Tab-separated table of C-alpha atoms and ligand atoms in Angstrom:
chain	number	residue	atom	x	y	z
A	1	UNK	CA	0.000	0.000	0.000
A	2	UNK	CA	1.646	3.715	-0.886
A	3	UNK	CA	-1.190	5.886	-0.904
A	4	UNK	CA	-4.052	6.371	1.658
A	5	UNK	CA	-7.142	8.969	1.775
A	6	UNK	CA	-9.027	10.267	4.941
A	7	UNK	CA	-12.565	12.241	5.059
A	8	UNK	CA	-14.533	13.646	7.582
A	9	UNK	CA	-18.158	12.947	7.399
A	10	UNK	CA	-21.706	13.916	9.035
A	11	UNK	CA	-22.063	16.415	11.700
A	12	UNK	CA	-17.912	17.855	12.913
A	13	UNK	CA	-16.593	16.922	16.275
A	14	UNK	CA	-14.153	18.829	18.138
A	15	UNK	CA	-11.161	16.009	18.037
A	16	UNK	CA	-11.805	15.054	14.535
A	17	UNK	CA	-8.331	17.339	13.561
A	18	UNK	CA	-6.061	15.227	16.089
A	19	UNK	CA	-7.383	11.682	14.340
A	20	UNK	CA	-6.852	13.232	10.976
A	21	UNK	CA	-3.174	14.552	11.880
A	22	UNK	CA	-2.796	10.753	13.374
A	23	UNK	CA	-3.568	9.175	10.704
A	24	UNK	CA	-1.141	11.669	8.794
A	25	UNK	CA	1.894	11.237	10.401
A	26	UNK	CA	1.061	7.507	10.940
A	27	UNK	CA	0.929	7.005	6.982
A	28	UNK	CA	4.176	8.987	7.005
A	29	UNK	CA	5.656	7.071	9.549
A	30	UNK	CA	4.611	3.732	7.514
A	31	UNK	CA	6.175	4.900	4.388
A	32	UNK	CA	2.530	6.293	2.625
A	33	UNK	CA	0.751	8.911	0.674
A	34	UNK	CA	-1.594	10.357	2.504
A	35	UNK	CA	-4.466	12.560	0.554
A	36	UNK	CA	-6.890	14.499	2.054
A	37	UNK	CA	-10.571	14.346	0.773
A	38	UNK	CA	-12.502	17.536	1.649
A	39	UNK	CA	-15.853	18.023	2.265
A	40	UNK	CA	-16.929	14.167	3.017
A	41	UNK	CA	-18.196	11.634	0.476
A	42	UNK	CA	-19.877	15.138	-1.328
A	43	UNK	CA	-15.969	15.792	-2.025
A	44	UNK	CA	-15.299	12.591	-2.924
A	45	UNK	CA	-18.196	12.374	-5.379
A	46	UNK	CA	-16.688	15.705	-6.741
A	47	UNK	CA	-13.399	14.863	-6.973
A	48	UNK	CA	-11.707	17.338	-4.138
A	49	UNK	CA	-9.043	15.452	-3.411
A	50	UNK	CA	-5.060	16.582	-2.818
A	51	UNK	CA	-1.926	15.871	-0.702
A	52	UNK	CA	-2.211	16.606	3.151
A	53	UNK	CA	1.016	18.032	4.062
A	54	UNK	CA	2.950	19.162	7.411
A	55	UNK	CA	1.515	22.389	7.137
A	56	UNK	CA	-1.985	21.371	6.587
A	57	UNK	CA	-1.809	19.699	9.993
A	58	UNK	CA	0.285	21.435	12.111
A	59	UNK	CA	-0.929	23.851	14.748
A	60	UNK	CA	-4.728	22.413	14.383
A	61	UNK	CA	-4.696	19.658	17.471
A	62	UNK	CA	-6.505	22.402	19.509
A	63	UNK	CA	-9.167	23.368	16.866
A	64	UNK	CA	-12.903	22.474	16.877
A	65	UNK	CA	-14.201	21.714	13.419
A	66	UNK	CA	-12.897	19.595	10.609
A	67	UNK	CA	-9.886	21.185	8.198
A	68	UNK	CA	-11.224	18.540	5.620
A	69	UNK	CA	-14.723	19.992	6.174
A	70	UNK	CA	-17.564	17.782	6.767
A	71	UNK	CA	-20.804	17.350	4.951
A	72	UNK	CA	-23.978	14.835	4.723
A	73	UNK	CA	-24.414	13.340	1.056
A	74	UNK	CA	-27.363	12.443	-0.623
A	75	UNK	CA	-25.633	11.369	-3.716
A	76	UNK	CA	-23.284	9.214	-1.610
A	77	UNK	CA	-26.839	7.264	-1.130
A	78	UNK	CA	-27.185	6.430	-4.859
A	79	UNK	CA	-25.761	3.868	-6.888
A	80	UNK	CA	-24.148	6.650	-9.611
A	81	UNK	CA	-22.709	8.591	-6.625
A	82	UNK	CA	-20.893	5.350	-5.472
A	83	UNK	CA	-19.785	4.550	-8.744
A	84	UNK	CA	-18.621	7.936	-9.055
A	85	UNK	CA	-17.173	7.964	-5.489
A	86	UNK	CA	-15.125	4.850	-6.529
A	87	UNK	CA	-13.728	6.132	-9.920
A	88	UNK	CA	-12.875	9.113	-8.093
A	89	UNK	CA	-10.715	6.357	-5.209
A	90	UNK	CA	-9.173	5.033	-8.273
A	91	UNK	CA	-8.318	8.074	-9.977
A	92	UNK	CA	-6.032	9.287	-7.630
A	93	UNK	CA	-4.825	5.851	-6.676
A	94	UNK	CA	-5.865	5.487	-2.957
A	95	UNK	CA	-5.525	1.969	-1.924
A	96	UNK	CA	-6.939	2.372	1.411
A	97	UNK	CA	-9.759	5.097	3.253
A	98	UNK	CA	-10.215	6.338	6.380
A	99	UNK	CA	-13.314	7.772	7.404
A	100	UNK	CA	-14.356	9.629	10.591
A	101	UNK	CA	-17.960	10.227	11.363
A	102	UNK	CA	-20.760	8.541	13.271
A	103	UNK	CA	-22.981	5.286	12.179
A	104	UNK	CA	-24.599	7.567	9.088
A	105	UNK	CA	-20.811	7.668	7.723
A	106	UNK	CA	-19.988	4.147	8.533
A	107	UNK	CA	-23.312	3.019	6.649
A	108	UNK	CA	-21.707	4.572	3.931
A	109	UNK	CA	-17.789	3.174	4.037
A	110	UNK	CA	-20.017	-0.069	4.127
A	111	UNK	CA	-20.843	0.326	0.645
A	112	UNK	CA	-17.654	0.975	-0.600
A	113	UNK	CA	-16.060	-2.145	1.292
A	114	UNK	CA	-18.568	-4.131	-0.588
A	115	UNK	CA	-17.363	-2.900	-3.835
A	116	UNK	CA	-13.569	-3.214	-2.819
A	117	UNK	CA	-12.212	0.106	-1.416
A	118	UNK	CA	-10.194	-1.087	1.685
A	119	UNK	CA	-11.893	1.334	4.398
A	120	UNK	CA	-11.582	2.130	8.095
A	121	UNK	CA	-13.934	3.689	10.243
A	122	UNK	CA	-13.183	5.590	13.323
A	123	UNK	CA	-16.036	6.843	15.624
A	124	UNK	CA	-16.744	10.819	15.349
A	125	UNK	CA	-19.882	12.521	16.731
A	126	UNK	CA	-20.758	14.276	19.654
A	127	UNK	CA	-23.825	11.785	20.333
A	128	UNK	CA	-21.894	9.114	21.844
A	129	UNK	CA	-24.698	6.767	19.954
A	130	UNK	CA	-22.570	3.700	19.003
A	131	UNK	CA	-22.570	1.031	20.535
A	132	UNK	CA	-19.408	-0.846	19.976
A	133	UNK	CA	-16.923	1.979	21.447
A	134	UNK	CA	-17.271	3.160	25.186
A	135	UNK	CA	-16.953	6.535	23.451
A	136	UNK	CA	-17.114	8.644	19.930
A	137	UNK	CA	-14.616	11.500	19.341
A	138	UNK	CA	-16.075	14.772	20.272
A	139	UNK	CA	-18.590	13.345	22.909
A	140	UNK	CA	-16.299	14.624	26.008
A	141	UNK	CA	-15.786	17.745	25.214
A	142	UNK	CA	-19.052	18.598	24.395
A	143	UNK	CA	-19.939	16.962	27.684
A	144	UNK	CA	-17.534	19.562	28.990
A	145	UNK	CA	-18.814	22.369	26.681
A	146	UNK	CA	-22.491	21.701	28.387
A	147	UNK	CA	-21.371	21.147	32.071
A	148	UNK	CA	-19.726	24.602	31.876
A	149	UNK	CA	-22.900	26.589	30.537
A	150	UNK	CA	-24.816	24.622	33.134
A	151	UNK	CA	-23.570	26.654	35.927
A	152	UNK	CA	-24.207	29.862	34.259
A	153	UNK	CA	-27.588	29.097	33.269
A	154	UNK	CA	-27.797	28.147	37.374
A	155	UNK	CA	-26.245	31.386	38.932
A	156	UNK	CA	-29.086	33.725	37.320
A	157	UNK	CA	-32.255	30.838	37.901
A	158	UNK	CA	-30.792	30.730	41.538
A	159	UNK	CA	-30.772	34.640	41.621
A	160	UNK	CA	-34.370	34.141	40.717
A	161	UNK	CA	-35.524	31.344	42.185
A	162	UNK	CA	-36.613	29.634	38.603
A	163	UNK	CA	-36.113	26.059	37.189
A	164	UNK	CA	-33.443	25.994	34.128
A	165	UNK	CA	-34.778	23.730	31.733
A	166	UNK	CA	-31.877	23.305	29.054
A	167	UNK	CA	-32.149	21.011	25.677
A	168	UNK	CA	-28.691	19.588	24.487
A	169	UNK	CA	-27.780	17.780	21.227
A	170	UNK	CA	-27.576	13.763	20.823
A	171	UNK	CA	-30.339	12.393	18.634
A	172	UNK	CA	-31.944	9.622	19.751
A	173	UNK	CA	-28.884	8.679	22.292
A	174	UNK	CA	-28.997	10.468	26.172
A	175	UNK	CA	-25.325	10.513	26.420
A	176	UNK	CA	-24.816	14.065	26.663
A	177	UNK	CA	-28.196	15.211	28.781
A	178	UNK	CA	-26.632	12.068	31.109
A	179	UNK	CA	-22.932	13.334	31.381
A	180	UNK	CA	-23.509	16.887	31.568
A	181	UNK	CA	-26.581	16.276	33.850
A	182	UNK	CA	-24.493	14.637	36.461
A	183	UNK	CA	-21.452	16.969	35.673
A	184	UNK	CA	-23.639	19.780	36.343
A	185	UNK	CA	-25.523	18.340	38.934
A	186	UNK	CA	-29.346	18.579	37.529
A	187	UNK	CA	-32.186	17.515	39.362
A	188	UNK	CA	-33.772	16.141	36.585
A	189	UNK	CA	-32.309	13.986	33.687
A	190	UNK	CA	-35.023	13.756	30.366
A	191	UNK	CA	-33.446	11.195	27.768
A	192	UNK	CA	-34.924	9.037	25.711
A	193	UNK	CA	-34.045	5.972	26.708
A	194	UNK	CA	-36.079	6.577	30.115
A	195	UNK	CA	-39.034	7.704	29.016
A	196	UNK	CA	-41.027	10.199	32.024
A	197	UNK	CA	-44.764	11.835	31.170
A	198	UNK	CA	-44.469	15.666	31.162
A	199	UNK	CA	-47.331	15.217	34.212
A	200	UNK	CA	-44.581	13.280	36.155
A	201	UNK	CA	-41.493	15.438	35.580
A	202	UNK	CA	-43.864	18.187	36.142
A	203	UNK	CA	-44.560	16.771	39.767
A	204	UNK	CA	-41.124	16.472	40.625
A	205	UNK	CA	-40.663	20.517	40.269
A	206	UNK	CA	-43.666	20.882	42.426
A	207	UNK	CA	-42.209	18.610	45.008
A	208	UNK	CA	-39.139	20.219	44.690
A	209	UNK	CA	-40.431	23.805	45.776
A	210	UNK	CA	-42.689	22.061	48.229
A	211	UNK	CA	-39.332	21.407	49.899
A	212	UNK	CA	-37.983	24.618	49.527
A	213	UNK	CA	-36.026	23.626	46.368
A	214	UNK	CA	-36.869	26.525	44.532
A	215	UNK	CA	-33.952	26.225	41.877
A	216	UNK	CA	-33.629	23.139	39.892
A	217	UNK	CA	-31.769	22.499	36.361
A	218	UNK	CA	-33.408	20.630	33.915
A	219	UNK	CA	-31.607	18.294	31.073
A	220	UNK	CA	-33.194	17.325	28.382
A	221	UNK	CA	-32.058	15.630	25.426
A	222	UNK	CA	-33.399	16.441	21.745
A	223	UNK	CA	-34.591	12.873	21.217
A	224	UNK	CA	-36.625	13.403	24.452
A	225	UNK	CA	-38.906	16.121	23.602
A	226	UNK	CA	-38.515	20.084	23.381
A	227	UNK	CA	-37.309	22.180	26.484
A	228	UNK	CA	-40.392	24.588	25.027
A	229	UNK	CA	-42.900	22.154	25.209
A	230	UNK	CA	-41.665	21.049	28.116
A	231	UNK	CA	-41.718	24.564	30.085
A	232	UNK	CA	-45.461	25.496	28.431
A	233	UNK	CA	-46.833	22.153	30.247
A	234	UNK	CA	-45.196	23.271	33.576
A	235	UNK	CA	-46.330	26.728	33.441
A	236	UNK	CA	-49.731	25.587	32.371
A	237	UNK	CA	-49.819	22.615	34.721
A	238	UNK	CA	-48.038	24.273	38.023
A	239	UNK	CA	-47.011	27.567	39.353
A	240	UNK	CA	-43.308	26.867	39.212
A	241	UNK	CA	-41.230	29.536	37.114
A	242	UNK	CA	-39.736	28.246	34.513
A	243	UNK	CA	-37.570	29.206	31.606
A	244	UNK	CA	-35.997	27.152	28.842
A	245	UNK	CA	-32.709	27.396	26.988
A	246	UNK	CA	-31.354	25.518	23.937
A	247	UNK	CA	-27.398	25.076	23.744
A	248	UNK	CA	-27.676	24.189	20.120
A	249	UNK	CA	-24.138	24.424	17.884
A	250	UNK	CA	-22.242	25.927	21.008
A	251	UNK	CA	-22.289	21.870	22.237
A	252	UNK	CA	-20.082	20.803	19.009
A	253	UNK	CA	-17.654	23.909	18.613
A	254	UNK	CA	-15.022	24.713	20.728
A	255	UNK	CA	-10.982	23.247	21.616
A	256	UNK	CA	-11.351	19.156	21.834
A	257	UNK	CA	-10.906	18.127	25.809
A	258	UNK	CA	-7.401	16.750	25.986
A	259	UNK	CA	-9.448	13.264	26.256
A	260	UNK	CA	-10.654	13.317	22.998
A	261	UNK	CA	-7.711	14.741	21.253
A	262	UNK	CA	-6.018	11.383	23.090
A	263	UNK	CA	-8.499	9.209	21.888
A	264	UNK	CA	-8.553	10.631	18.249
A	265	UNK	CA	-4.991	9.841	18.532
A	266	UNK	CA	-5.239	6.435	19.387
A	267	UNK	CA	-7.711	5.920	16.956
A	268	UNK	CA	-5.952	7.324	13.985
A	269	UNK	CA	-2.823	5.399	14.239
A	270	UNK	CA	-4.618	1.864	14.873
A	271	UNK	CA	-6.942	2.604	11.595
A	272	UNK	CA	-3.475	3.269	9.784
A	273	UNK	CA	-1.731	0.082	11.390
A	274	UNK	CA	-5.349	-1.847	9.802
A	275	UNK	CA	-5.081	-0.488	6.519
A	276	UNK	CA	-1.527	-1.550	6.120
A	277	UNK	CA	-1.979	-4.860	7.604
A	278	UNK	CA	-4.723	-5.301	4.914
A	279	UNK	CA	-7.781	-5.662	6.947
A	280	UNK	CA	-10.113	-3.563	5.531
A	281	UNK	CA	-13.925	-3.230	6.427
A	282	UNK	CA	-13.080	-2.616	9.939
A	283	UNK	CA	-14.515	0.317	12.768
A	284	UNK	CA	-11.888	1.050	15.951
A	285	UNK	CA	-13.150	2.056	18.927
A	286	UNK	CA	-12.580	2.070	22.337
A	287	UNK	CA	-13.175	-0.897	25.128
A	288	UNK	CA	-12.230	-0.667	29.096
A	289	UNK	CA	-9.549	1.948	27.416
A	290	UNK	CA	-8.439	-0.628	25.357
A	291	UNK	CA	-8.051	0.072	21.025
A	292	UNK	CA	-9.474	-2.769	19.282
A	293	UNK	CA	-11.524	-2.999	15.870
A	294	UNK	CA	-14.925	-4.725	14.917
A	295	UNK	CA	-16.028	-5.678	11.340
A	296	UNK	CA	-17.420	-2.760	10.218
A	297	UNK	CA	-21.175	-4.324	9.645
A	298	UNK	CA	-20.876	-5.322	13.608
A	299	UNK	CA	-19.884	-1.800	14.342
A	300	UNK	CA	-23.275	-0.445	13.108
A	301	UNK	CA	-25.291	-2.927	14.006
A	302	UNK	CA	-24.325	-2.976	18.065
A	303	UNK	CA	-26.824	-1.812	19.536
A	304	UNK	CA	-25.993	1.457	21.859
A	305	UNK	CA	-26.286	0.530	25.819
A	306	UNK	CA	-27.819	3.427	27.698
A	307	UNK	CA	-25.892	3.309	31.284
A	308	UNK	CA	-28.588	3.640	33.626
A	309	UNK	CA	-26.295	2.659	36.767
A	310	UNK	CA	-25.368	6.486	35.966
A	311	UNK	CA	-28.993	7.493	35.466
A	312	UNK	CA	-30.114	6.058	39.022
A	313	UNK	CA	-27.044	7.686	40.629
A	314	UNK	CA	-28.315	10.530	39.602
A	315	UNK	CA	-31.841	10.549	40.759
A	316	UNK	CA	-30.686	8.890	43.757
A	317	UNK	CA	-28.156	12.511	44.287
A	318	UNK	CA	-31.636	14.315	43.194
A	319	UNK	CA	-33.576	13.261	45.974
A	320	UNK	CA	-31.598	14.677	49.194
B	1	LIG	O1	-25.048	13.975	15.129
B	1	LIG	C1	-24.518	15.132	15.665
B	1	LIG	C2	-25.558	16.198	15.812
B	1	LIG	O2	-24.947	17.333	16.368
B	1	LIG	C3	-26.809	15.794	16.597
B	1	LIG	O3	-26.605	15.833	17.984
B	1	LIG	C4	-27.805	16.805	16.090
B	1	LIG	O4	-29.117	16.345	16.222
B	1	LIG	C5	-27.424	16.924	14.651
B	1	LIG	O5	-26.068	16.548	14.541
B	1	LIG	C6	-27.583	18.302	14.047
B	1	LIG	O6	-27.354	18.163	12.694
B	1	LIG	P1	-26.982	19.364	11.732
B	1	LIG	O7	-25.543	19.669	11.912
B	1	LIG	O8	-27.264	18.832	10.377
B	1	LIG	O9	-27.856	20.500	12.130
């Protein structure tokens, strides 16, 4: 093998820099080429496509965002845009791919691992939603990007005595409404994957200022409902003030935590070391802290464990 690619792909992580710069200077170390395809599987359908060099890489370890730039393809999803995807691969002679992004991304390396194209994937999102790694690049700092607006959201509702309801990011996966909840020590943890009525969560705030609680944050995940909807059934249901805020894009921007620029590390080189050894079709991730790899199909098919030993430490820290 002389000449490798890497993309980035779906929504950007902070982190996904450091695992493109390891997989650079692992290819160099290993004696390969190593091109950088911009603007994910879109780029690749299009053909934007050159050397990475030192320069491209240096001095980015500590920046949020993607210096390949990221995107979500729809043509990637058709038949011509794979075919056209592959010429592309062959065109400029890469042997081998590496491709960062979440299970949406890896769906998509799947189909070009059926048609031949050696191709790593290594875990990227902020949703912490797959279920073969302990964690996804970009998850812990956005963890920490959440915990810290947690406690300014608190000072002012505890200057007013008002609940903070706050909606993060994560899809369909709790991850970050259950890390940041804990981290920022909410009283009340709304993810999907523990479903509560509005009537019930409701109650709790009423109990709560029964018991002279009067400030209490609220997490809630996206894939659990809307902190809006959420805060017009409380005010309509209770006479506890309220007010909602949504992080949005602040959650996924921002310097990587030095935990995921160690992970993306990690990552990077082992998804090298794979290509070069000639297994292709393969996902690393993370186990017990621990790099290992899964067949790629396995990868997105594990299904993603919700931990609720963290969950019920939580409510049980809620209660006194
Ligand atoms: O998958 C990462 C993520 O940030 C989700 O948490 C969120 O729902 C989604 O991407 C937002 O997507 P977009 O960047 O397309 O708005």
């Amino acid at each position: 093998m002389k000449r490798i690619g890497v993309l980035t792909s779906g929504g950007d992580t902070p982190g996904m820099n450091c695992a493109i710069r390891s997989v650079f200077k692992t290819g160099v170390a290993m004696g390969l080429q190593v091109m950088g395809i911009y603007h994910g599987y879109k780029g690749l359908i299009e053909g934007r496509v050159d050397y990475l060099t030192h320069e491209d890489v240096e001095n980015k370890m500590h920046k949020g965002g993607t210096i390949l730039r990221t995107a979500r393809s729809e043509d990637f999803k058709t038949e011509a845009g794979i075919k056209k995807a592959i010429s592309v691969i062959k065109a400029y002679g890469i042997e081998g791919l590496v491709v960062i992004g979440g299970d949406g991304s890896f769906r998509g390396s799947m189909e070009l691992v059926k048609r031949g194209i050696p191709t790593i994937g290594i875990p990227g999102t902020i949703d912490n939603d797959m279920g073969y790694t302990d964690f996804t690049i970009g998850f812990d700092t956005a963890v920490n990007n959440v915990t810290n607006e947690i406690y300014k959201i608190r000072d002012t509702m505890r200057a007013h005595d008002r609940v903070g309801v706050i909606e993060v990011m994560g899809r369909n996966c709790g991850d970050i409404a259950l890390w940041a909840g804990i981290g920022g020590a909410a009283d009340l943890i709304i993810v999907p994957e523990v479903p509560i009525s509005w009537e019930d969560a409701a109650n709790r705030l009423e109990q709560n200022k029964l018991r002279g609680k009067l400030t209490s944050i609220v997490m809630i995940a996206e894939g659990a409902g809307k902190a809006e909807d959420f805060v017009k059934y409380v005010r309509e249901h209770t006479d506890v003030e309220i007010k909602a805020t949504v992080l949005g894009y602040i959650q996924r921007g921002g310097n990587p935590s030095a935990f995921d620029r160690v992970l993306a590390a990690r990552l990077g080189e082992r998804a090298v070391e794979l290509l070069v050894e000639g297994k292709a079709g393969r996902a690393v991730g993370i186990r017990h802290n621990t790099i290992y790899d899964v067949p790629l199909d396995e990868a997105i098919e594990i299904k993603d464990e919700f931990d609720s030993k963290l969950y019920e430490l939580n409510e049980m820290m809620a209660k006194f």
